[in-house]
């Protein structure tokens, strides 16, 4: 049986690596994106993976978008909630808007993506939820009060969903990537980035593919008993 996977923010960065890895593993994959039509089209041309544009921060857009994916590929068995943004600023400079944008996309976006497909997973008695959290949800980060709040919130979401889903063979787990070589990390000022790399015992940024392989384990049928857990993948930078 071919299972269907949905990856939010799945056409760029870590999400693109996850989409490709799941396709290579034989899943039917759909990826969402928020704004960059050009990159999404290039991703589809390169991989053959269909991309769908909607704002994960909006419940109705998510519900309608997810219904389209299901009409196209069949019921969604696997959700990888990966879409995320940063609006970094020291707290004394952080605006209510910067707070709200990050909460709406990173945290409410997880609710909006999982909630519409949850009843179907319960009915079919199978589901896999993977939420891409962050090292900064575990340790906090200067200039990321908003982002760290959402990434710590992800861990509460999966631990709670795990308890609700287990009786119907639905698992929910989180991955906390450390600093990975993506546009998001490359947007950090170079001097700051260099100081971050100096704190990583592995001596380098992670690769998106290294996170994708964690996802591929968690969504497999064999990972049924791994539920509510957090995989930390950060090159030894931080231990919980
Ligand atoms: N720890 C302690 N102090 C720090 C600091 C840190 N990590 N970073 C900056 N500071 C200090 C600076 O030295 C400076 O001090 P002084 O005032 O004494 O000079 C002060 O804080 C910064 O003040 P600014 O007014 O210059 O700050 P700014 O308004 O220009 O903001 C910034 C700059 C947004 C903090 C910028 O430095 C930045 O983007 N930093 C990176 C934050 C970060 O690590 N984000 C992670 C992005 S990657 C990601 O999120 C992916 C993931 O999941 C891992």
Coordinates of C-alpha atoms and ligand atoms in Angstrom, one line a residue:
X1 CA 0.0 0.0 0.0
X2 CA 1.3 3.4 -1.0
X3 CA 1.0 5.8 1.9
X4 CA 0.5 9.6 1.3
X5 CA 2.7 12.2 3.0
X6 CA 2.2 15.9 3.2
X7 CA 5.2 18.1 4.0
X8 CA 4.5 21.8 4.8
X9 CA 7.2 24.2 3.6
X10 CA 8.3 21.2 1.6
X11 CA 9.8 22.8 -1.4
X12 CA 12.8 24.5 0.2
X13 CA 15.5 23.8 2.8
X14 CA 14.9 21.0 5.3
X15 CA 11.4 20.5 3.9
X16 CA 12.6 19.9 0.4
X17 CA 15.1 17.2 1.6
X18 CA 12.2 15.6 3.5
X19 CA 9.9 15.6 0.5
X20 CA 12.6 14.0 -1.7
X21 CA 13.6 11.4 0.9
X22 CA 10.0 10.3 1.4
X23 CA 9.5 10.1 -2.3
X24 CA 12.6 8.0 -2.6
X25 CA 11.2 5.7 0.1
X26 CA 8.1 5.1 -2.1
X27 CA 5.6 7.4 -0.5
X28 CA 3.2 9.6 -2.5
X29 CA 4.3 13.1 -1.5
X30 CA 2.8 16.5 -1.7
X31 CA 4.6 19.7 -0.5
X32 CA 3.2 23.0 0.5
X33 CA 4.8 26.4 0.1
X34 CA 3.8 29.9 1.1
X35 CA 5.1 32.4 -1.3
X36 CA 8.0 31.5 -3.6
X37 CA 6.3 30.4 -6.8
X38 CA 9.5 30.3 -8.8
X39 CA 11.3 28.0 -6.3
X40 CA 8.3 25.8 -6.0
X41 CA 8.0 25.4 -9.8
X42 CA 11.7 24.6 -10.0
X43 CA 11.3 22.0 -7.2
X44 CA 8.4 20.3 -9.0
X45 CA 10.3 20.3 -12.3
X46 CA 13.3 18.7 -10.6
X47 CA 11.5 16.1 -8.4
X48 CA 8.1 15.5 -9.9
X49 CA 6.6 16.3 -6.5
X50 CA 3.4 18.4 -6.7
X51 CA 3.5 21.7 -4.7
X52 CA 0.4 23.4 -3.3
X53 CA 0.4 27.0 -2.2
X54 CA -1.4 28.0 1.0
X55 CA -0.7 29.9 4.2
X56 CA -0.4 27.4 7.1
X57 CA -1.3 30.2 9.5
X58 CA -4.9 30.2 8.1
X59 CA -7.2 27.4 9.1
X60 CA -9.6 27.6 6.3
X61 CA -6.9 27.8 3.6
X62 CA -5.2 24.7 5.2
X63 CA -8.5 22.8 5.4
X64 CA -9.3 23.4 1.7
X65 CA -5.7 22.8 0.6
X66 CA -5.5 19.5 2.5
X67 CA -8.8 18.4 0.9
X68 CA -7.3 19.1 -2.5
X69 CA -4.3 17.0 -1.8
X70 CA -6.5 14.2 -0.5
X71 CA -8.6 14.4 -3.7
X72 CA -5.4 14.2 -5.7
X73 CA -3.4 11.6 -3.9
X74 CA -5.7 9.9 -1.4
X75 CA -6.0 10.2 2.4
X76 CA -3.1 11.8 4.1
X77 CA -1.4 9.2 6.3
X78 CA 1.7 11.2 7.2
X79 CA 2.0 14.9 8.1
X80 CA 5.4 16.5 8.4
X81 CA 4.8 20.0 9.9
X82 CA 8.0 21.7 8.8
X83 CA 6.9 25.2 7.7
X84 CA 8.5 27.9 9.8
X85 CA 9.7 31.5 9.8
X86 CA 12.0 33.7 11.9
X87 CA 11.5 37.3 12.9
X88 CA 14.5 37.7 15.1
X89 CA 15.0 40.7 17.4
X90 CA 16.2 41.3 20.9
X91 CA 13.1 41.2 23.1
X92 CA 13.2 44.9 23.9
X93 CA 12.9 45.6 20.1
X94 CA 10.5 42.8 19.2
X95 CA 7.2 44.1 17.9
X96 CA 3.8 42.6 18.6
X97 CA 3.6 41.9 14.9
X98 CA 6.9 39.9 14.9
X99 CA 5.6 37.9 17.9
X100 CA 2.2 37.2 16.1
X101 CA 3.6 36.3 12.7
X102 CA 5.9 33.6 14.2
X103 CA 3.2 32.2 16.6
X104 CA 0.7 32.1 13.8
X105 CA 2.9 30.3 11.3
X106 CA 5.1 28.1 13.4
X107 CA 2.7 27.1 16.2
X108 CA -0.9 27.7 15.0
X109 CA 0.3 26.4 11.6
X110 CA 0.9 23.0 13.2
X111 CA -2.7 22.9 14.6
X112 CA -4.1 24.0 11.2
X113 CA -2.2 21.3 9.4
X114 CA -2.9 18.4 11.7
X115 CA -6.4 19.1 12.9
X116 CA -8.2 18.7 9.6
X117 CA -6.6 15.3 8.8
X118 CA -6.7 13.9 12.4
X119 CA -10.3 12.5 12.2
X120 CA -9.4 10.6 9.0
X121 CA -6.3 9.1 10.7
X122 CA -8.4 8.0 13.7
X123 CA -11.0 6.4 11.4
X124 CA -8.3 4.6 9.4
X125 CA -6.4 3.7 12.5
X126 CA -3.1 4.9 11.2
X127 CA -1.2 8.2 11.2
X128 CA 2.2 9.6 11.5
X129 CA 2.8 13.2 12.7
X130 CA 6.3 14.7 12.7
X131 CA 6.8 18.2 13.8
X132 CA 10.1 19.9 13.0
X133 CA 11.0 21.8 16.2
X134 CA 14.5 23.3 16.9
X135 CA 17.4 23.2 19.2
X136 CA 16.3 26.7 20.1
X137 CA 13.0 25.4 21.5
X138 CA 15.2 23.3 23.9
X139 CA 17.8 25.8 24.9
X140 CA 16.2 29.2 24.0
X141 CA 18.1 31.7 21.9
X142 CA 19.1 35.4 22.1
X143 CA 16.7 37.4 19.8
X144 CA 14.3 34.5 19.4
X145 CA 11.7 34.8 22.2
X146 CA 9.0 34.3 19.6
X147 CA 10.6 31.5 17.7
X148 CA 11.8 29.6 20.8
X149 CA 8.3 29.8 22.3
X150 CA 6.9 28.1 19.2
X151 CA 9.5 25.4 19.0
X152 CA 9.1 24.6 22.7
X153 CA 5.4 24.5 22.1
X154 CA 5.9 21.9 19.4
X155 CA 7.2 19.5 22.0
X156 CA 4.0 20.0 24.1
X157 CA 1.9 19.4 21.0
X158 CA 3.5 16.1 20.1
X159 CA 3.6 14.8 23.7
X160 CA -0.1 15.5 24.0
X161 CA -1.1 14.1 20.5
X162 CA 1.0 11.0 21.2
X163 CA -1.3 10.2 24.2
X164 CA -4.5 10.9 22.2
X165 CA -3.4 9.1 19.0
X166 CA -1.7 5.9 20.4
X167 CA -4.9 3.9 20.7
X168 CA -5.5 4.4 17.0
X169 CA -1.9 3.7 15.9
X170 CA -1.2 7.4 15.3
X171 CA 2.2 8.5 16.5
X172 CA 3.4 12.1 17.0
X173 CA 7.1 12.9 17.4
X174 CA 9.3 15.9 17.1
X175 CA 12.8 16.5 15.6
X176 CA 15.0 19.2 17.0
X177 CA 17.5 20.1 14.4
X178 CA 20.5 22.2 15.3
X179 CA 21.9 24.7 12.9
X180 CA 21.4 23.3 9.4
X181 CA 22.8 24.8 6.2
X182 CA 19.6 26.4 4.9
X183 CA 18.5 29.9 3.8
X184 CA 17.2 30.5 7.3
X185 CA 20.6 30.0 8.9
X186 CA 22.4 31.7 6.0
X187 CA 20.3 34.8 6.8
X188 CA 22.0 35.2 10.2
X189 CA 24.8 37.7 10.0
X190 CA 28.1 36.0 9.0
X191 CA 30.0 36.9 12.2
X192 CA 27.1 35.5 14.3
X193 CA 27.0 32.4 12.2
X194 CA 30.7 31.8 12.6
X195 CA 30.3 32.1 16.3
X196 CA 27.5 29.5 16.2
X197 CA 29.6 27.0 14.2
X198 CA 32.3 27.4 16.8
X199 CA 29.9 26.1 19.4
X200 CA 29.1 22.9 17.4
X201 CA 31.3 20.0 18.4
X202 CA 30.9 18.5 14.9
X203 CA 32.6 21.6 13.6
X204 CA 30.0 22.2 10.8
X205 CA 26.4 23.0 10.1
X206 CA 24.1 20.0 9.6
X207 CA 22.8 19.0 6.2
X208 CA 19.1 19.0 5.4
X209 CA 19.4 15.3 4.4
X210 CA 20.5 14.4 7.9
X211 CA 17.1 15.6 9.2
X212 CA 15.2 14.0 6.4
X213 CA 16.6 10.6 7.4
X214 CA 15.2 11.1 10.9
X215 CA 11.8 11.8 9.5
X216 CA 11.9 8.7 7.3
X217 CA 12.5 6.5 10.4
X218 CA 9.7 8.2 12.4
X219 CA 7.1 7.8 9.7
X220 CA 7.8 4.2 8.9
X221 CA 5.4 1.4 10.0
X222 CA 8.2 0.0 12.1
X223 CA 8.3 3.1 14.3
X224 CA 4.9 2.4 15.8
X225 CA 6.2 2.3 19.4
X226 CA 8.2 5.5 19.1
X227 CA 5.6 8.0 20.2
X228 CA 5.8 11.4 21.9
X229 CA 9.6 11.5 21.5
X230 CA 12.1 14.1 20.5
X231 CA 15.0 13.3 18.2
X232 CA 17.8 15.8 18.8
X233 CA 20.1 16.2 15.7
X234 CA 22.5 19.0 16.4
X235 CA 26.1 17.8 16.0
X236 CA 26.5 17.6 19.8
X237 CA 25.8 21.3 20.4
X238 CA 23.2 20.8 23.2
X239 CA 22.0 17.9 25.3
X240 CA 18.6 17.8 26.9
Ligands
LIG1 N1 24.2 36.4 23.0 C1 24.5 37.5 23.8 N2 24.5 38.7 23.2 C2 24.3 38.8 21.9 C3 24.0 37.7 21.1 C4 24.0 36.5 21.7 N3 23.8 35.3 21.0 N4 23.8 38.2 19.9 C5 23.9 39.5 19.9 N5 24.2 39.9 21.1 C6 24.5 41.3 21.6 C7 25.4 42.0 20.6 O1 26.7 41.8 20.9 C8 24.9 43.4 20.9 O2 25.5 43.9 22.1 P1 25.9 45.4 22.3 O3 24.6 46.2 22.3 O4 26.6 45.4 23.6 O5 26.8 45.7 21.1 C9 23.4 43.3 21.1 O6 23.2 41.9 21.6 C10 22.7 43.3 19.7 O7 22.2 44.5 19.7 P2 21.7 45.1 18.3 O8 21.0 46.3 18.6 O9 22.9 45.2 17.4 O10 20.8 44.0 17.8 P3 19.9 44.0 16.5 O11 18.6 44.7 16.8 O12 20.7 44.6 15.3 O13 19.6 42.5 16.2 C11 20.2 40.2 15.9 C12 20.6 41.7 15.8 C13 18.8 40.0 15.3 C14 20.3 39.8 17.3 C15 21.2 39.5 15.0 O14 22.5 39.5 15.6 C16 20.8 38.0 14.7 O15 20.1 37.7 13.8 N6 21.3 37.1 15.5 C17 21.1 35.7 15.3 C18 20.0 35.1 16.1 C19 19.9 33.7 15.9 O16 20.8 32.9 16.2 N7 18.9 33.2 15.2 C20 18.8 31.9 14.8 C21 18.4 31.8 13.3 S1 18.5 30.2 12.6 C22 17.2 29.4 13.2 O17 16.4 29.9 13.9 C23 17.1 27.9 12.8 C24 17.1 27.0 14.0 O18 16.1 26.5 14.3 C25 18.4 26.7 14.6

